[in-house]
PDB file of C-alpha atoms in Angstrom:
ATOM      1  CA  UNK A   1     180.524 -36.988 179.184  1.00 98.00           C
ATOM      2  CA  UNK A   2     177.200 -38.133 180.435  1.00 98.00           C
ATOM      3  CA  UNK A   3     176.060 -41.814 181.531  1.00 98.00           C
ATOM      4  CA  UNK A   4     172.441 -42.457 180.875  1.00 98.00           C
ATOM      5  CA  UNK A   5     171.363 -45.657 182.716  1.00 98.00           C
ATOM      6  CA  UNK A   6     167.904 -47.385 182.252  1.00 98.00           C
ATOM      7  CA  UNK A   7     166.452 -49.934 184.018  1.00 98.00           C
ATOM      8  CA  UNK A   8     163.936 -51.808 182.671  1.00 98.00           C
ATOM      9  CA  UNK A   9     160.668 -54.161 184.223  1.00 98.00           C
ATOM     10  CA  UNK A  10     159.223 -56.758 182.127  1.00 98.00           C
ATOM     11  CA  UNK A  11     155.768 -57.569 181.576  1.00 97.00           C
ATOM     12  CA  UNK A  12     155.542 -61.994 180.953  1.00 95.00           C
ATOM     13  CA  UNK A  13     156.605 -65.322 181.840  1.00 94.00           C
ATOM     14  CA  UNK A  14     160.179 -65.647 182.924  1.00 93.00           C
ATOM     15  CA  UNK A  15     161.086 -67.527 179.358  1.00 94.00           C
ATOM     16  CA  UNK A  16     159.062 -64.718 177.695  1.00 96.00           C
ATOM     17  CA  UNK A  17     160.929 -62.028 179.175  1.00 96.00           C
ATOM     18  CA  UNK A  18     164.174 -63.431 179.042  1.00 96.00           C
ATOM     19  CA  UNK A  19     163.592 -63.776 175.397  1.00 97.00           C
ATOM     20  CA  UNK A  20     162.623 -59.951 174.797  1.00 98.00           C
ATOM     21  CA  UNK A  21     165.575 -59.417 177.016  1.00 98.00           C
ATOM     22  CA  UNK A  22     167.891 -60.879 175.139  1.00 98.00           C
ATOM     23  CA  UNK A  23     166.600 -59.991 171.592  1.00 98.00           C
ATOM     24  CA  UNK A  24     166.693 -56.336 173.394  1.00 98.00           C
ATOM     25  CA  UNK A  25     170.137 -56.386 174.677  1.00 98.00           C
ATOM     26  CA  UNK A  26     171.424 -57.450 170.828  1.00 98.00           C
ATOM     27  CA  UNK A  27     169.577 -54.232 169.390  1.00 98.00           C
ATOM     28  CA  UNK A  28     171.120 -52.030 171.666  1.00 98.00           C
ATOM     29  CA  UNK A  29     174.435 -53.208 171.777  1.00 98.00           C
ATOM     30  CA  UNK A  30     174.429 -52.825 167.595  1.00 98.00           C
ATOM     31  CA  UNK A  31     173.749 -48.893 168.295  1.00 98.00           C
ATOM     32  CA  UNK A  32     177.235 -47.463 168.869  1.00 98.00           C
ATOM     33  CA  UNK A  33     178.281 -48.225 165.008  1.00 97.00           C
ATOM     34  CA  UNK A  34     174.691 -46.505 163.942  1.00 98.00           C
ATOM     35  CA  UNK A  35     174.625 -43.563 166.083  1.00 98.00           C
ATOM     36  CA  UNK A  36     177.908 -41.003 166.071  1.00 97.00           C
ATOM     37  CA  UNK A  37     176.814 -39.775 169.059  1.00 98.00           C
ATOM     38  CA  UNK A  38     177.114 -42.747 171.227  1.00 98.00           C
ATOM     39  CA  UNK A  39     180.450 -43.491 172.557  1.00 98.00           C
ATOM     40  CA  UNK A  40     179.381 -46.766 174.088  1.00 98.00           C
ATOM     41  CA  UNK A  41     176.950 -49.080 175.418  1.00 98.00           C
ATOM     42  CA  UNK A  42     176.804 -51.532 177.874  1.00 98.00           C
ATOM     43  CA  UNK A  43     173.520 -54.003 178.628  1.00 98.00           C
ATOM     44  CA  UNK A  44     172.999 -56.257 181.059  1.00 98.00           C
ATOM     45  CA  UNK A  45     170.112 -59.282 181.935  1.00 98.00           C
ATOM     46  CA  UNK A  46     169.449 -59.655 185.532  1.00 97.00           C
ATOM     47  CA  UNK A  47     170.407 -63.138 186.981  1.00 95.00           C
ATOM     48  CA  UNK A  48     169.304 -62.547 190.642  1.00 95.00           C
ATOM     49  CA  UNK A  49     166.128 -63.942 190.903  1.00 91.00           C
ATOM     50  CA  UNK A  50     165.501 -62.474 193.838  1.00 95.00           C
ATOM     51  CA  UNK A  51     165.299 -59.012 192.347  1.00 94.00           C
ATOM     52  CA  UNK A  52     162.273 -57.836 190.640  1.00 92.00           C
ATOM     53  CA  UNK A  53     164.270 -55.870 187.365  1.00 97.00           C
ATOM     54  CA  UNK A  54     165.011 -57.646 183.857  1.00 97.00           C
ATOM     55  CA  UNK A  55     167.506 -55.447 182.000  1.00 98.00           C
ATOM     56  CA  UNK A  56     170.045 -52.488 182.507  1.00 98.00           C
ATOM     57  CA  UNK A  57     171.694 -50.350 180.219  1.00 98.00           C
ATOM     58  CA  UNK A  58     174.522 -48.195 180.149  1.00 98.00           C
ATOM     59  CA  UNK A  59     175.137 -46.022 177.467  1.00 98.00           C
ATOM     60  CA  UNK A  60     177.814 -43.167 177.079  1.00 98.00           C
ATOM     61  CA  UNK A  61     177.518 -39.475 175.229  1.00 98.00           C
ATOM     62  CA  UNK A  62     179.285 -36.280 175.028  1.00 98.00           C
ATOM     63  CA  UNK A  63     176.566 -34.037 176.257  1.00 98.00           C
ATOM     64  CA  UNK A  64     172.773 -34.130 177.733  1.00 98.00           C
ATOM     65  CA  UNK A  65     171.830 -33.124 174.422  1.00 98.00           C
ATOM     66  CA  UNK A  66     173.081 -35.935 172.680  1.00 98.00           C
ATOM     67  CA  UNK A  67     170.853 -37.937 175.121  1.00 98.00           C
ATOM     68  CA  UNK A  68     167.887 -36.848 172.791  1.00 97.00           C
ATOM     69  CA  UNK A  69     169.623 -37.257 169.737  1.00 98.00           C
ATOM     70  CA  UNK A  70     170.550 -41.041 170.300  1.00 98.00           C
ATOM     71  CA  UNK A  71     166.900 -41.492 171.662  1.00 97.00           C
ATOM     72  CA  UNK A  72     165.082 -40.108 168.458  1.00 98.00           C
ATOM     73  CA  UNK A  73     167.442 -42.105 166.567  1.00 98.00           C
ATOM     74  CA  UNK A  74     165.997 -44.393 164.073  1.00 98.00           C
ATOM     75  CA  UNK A  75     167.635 -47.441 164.919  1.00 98.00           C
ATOM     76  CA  UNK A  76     166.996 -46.601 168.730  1.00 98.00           C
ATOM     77  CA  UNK A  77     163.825 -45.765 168.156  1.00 98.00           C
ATOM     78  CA  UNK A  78     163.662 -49.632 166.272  1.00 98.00           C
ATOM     79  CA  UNK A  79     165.354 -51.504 169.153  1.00 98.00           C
ATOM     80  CA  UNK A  80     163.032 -49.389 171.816  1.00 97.00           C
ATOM     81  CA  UNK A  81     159.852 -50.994 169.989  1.00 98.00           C
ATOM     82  CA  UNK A  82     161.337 -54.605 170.903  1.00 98.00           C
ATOM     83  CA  UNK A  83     160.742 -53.599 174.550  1.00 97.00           C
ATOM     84  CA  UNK A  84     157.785 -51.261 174.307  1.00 96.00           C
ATOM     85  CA  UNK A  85     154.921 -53.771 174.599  1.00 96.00           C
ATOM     86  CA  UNK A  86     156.789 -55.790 177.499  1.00 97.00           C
ATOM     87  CA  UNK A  87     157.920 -52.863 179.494  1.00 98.00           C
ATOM     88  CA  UNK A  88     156.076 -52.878 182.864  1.00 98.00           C
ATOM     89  CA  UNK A  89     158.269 -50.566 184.502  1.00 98.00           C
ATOM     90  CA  UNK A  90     161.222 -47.835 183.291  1.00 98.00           C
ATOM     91  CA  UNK A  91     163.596 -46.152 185.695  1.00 98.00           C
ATOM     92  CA  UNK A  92     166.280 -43.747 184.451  1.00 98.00           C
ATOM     93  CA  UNK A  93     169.299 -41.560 185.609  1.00 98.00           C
ATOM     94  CA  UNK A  94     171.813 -39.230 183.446  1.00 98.00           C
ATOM     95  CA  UNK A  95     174.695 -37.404 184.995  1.00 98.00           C
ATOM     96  CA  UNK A  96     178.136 -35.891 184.117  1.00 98.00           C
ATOM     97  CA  UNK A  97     181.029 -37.755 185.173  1.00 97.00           C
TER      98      UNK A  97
END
């Protein structure tokens, strides 16, 4: 199985990005009922405001190729474009477990 984790920095005010945030978060956690490949997916909104990152997610697939299928996904593709014109800063990390 392979975790992908993504970290996301938002471009905004703080009510403007906790808004995308949150609109983001309810996209993604709709994907594991639209993609087969995704076993499951976890999201969460940063409440330190001492730290300078808005939103992490944690999402679950067989293989590193599945990685690609979920992200060409339609509907992932859809809840990516929620983000897209915030998104100041991207981090990510996949590995086996």
């Amino acid at each position: 199985m392979i975790k992908h984790i993504v970290s996301f920095k938002l471009n905004g005010s703080e009510a403007e990005r906790r808004d995308v945030a949150q609109r983001f978060k309810s996209a993604l956690l709709a994907l594991p009922e639209q993609i087969s490949v995704l076993r499951s997916m976890e999201v969460g909104i940063n409440e330190n405001p001492n730290e300078d990152w808005d939103v992490v997610l944690t999402a679950v697939v067989p293989t590193m190729a599945d990685v690609e299928v979920y992200a060409k996904h339609p509907a992932h593709v859809a809840a990516a474009s929620i983000v897209g014109p915030f998104k100041a800063a991207r981090a990510c990390v996949d590995y086996e477990f």
